[in-house]
PDB file of C-alpha atoms in Angstrom:
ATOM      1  CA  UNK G   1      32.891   8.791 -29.515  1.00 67.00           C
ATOM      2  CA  UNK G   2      31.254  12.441 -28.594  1.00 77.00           C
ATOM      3  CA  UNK G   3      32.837  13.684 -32.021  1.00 82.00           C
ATOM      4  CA  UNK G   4      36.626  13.473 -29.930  1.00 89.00           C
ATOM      5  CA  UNK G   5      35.732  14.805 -26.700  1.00 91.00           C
ATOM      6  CA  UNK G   6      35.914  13.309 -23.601  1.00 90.00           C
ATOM      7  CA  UNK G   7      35.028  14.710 -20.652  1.00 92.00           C
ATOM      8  CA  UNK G   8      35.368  18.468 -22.113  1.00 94.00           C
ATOM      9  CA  UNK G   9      39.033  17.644 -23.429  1.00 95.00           C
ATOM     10  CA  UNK G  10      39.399  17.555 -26.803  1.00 96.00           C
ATOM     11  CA  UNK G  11      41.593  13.980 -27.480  1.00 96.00           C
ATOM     12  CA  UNK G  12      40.661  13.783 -31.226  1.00 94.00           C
ATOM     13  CA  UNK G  13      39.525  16.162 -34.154  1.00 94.00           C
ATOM     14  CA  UNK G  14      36.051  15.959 -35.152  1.00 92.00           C
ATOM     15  CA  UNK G  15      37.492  15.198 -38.799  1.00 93.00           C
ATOM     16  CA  UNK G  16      39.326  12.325 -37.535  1.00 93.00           C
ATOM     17  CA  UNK G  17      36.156  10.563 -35.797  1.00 90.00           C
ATOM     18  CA  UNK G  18      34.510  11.143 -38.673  1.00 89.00           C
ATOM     19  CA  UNK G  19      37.115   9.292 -41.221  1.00 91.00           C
ATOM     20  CA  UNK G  20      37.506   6.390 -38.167  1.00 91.00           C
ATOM     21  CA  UNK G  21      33.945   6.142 -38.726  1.00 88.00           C
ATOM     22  CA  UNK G  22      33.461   6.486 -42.827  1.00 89.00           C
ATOM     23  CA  UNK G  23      33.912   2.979 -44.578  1.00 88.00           C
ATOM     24  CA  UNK G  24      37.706   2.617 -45.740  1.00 89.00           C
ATOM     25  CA  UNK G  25      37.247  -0.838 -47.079  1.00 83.00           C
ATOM     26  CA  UNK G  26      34.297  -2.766 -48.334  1.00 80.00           C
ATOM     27  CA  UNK G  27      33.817  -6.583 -48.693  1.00 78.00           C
ATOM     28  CA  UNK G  28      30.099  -7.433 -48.309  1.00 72.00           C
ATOM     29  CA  UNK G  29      30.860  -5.509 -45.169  1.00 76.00           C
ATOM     30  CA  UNK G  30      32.162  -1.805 -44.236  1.00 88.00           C
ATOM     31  CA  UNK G  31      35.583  -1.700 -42.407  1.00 88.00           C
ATOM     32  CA  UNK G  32      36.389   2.378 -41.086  1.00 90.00           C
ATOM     33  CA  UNK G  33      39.699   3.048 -39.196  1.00 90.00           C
ATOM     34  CA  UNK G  34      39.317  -0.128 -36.413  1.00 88.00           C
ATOM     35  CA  UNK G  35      35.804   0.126 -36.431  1.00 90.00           C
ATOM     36  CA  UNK G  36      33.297  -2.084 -38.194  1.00 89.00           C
ATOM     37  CA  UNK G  37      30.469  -0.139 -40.046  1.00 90.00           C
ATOM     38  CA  UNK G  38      26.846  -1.426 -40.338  1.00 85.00           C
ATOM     39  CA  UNK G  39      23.487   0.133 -41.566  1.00 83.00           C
ATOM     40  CA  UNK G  40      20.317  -1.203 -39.986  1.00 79.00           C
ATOM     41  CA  UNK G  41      17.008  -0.218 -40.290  1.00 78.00           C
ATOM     42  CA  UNK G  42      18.056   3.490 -41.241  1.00 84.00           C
ATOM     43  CA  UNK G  43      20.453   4.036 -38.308  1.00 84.00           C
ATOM     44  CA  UNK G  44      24.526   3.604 -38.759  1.00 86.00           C
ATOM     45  CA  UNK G  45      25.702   1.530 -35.905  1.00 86.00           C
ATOM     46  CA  UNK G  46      29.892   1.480 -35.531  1.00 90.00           C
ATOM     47  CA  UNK G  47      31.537  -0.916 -33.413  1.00 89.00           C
ATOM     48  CA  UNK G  48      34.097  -3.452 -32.603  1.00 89.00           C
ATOM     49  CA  UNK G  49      34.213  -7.161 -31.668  1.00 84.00           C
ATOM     50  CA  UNK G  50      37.438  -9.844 -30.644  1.00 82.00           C
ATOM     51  CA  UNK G  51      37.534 -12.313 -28.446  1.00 79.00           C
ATOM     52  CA  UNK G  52      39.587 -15.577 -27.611  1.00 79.00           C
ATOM     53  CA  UNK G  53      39.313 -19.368 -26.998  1.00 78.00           C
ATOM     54  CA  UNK G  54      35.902 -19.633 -25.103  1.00 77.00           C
ATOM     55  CA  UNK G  55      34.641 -16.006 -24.780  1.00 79.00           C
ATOM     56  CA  UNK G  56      33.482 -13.670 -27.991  1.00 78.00           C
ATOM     57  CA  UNK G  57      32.637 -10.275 -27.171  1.00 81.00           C
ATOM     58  CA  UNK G  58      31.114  -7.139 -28.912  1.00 81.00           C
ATOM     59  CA  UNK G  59      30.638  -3.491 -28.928  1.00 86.00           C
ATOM     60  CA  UNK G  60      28.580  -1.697 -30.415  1.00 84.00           C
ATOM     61  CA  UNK G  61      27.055   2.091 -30.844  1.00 85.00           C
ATOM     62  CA  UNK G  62      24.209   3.890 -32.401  1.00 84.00           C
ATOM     63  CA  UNK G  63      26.006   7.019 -33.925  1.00 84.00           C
ATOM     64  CA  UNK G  64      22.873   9.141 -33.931  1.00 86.00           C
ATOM     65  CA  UNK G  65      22.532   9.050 -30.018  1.00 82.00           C
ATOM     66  CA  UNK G  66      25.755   7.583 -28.913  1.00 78.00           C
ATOM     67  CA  UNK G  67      23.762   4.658 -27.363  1.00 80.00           C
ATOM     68  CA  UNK G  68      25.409   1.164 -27.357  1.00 81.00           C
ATOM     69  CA  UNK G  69      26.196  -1.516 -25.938  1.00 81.00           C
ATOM     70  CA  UNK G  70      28.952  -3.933 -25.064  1.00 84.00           C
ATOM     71  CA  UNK G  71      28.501  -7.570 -23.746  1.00 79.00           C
ATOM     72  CA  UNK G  72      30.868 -10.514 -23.681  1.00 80.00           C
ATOM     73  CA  UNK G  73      30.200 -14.109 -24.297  1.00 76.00           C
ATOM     74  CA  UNK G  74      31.682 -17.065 -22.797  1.00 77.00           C
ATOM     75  CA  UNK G  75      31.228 -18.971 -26.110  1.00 69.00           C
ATOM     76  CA  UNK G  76      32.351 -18.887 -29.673  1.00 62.00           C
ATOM     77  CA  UNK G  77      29.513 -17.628 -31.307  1.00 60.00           C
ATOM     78  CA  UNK G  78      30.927 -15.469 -33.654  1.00 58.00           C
ATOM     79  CA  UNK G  79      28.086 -15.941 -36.260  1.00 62.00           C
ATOM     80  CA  UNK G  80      25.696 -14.231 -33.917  1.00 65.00           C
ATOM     81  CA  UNK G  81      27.491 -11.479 -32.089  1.00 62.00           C
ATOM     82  CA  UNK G  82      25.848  -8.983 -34.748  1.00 63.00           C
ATOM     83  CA  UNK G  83      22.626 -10.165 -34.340  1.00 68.00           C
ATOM     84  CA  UNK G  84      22.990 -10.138 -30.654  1.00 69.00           C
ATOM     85  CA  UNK G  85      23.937  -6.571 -30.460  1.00 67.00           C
ATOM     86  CA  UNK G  86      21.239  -4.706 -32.623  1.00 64.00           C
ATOM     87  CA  UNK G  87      18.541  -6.786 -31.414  1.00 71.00           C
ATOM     88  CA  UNK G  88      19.530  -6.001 -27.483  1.00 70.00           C
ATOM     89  CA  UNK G  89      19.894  -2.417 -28.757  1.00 66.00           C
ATOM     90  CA  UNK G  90      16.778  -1.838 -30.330  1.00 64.00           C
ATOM     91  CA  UNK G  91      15.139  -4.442 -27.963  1.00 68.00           C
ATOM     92  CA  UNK G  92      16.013  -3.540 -24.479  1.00 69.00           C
ATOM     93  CA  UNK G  93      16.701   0.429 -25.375  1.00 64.00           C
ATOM     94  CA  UNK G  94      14.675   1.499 -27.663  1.00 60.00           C
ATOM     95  CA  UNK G  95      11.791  -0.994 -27.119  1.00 55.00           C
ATOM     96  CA  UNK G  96      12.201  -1.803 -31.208  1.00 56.00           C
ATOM     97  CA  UNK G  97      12.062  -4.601 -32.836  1.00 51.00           C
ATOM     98  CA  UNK G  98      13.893  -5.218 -36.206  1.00 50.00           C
ATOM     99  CA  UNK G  99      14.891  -7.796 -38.455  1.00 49.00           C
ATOM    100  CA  UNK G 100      18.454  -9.556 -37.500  1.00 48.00           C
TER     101      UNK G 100
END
């Protein structure tokens, strides 16, 4: 989220990103302010995912770069829209491979 800035204009304080993007709530998984908060192979990844009846869809950013991705399904697979998105990341960007 360039640390609030977009396009030169600040839209959010730098304090703010950073609690959006610090876990709030914990269940086996970290929940920030609407974001979803993973750790994977020593990179923090934040990101969202929704979807409807036949489509799931998923973003999905690398905090240390700002590198992510977003794709969109046109099945329920919500079991594998995780796995999905760090393996194309690492995969396909960063020519990594890691264990999903």
């Amino acid at each position: 989220m360039h640390g609030g800035v977009c396009n030169d204009v600040r839209i959010l304080k730098e304090e703010t990103v950073e609690q959006m993007h610090s876990p709030q709530y914990t269940n086996g998984r970290s929940y920030g302010l609407g974001w979803q908060i993973w750790e994977k192979s020593a990179e923090n990844y934040v990101g969202h995912s929704g979807g409807m009846h036949g489509v799931a869809t998923k973003m999905v950013f690398r905090e240390s770069d700002n590198v992510g991705i977003i794709f969109f399904i046109n099945e329920r697979v919500w079991n594998y829209r995780e796995r999905f998105a760090f393996s194309l990341i690492e995969r396909l960007l960063f020519w990594k491979a890691i264990t999903i």
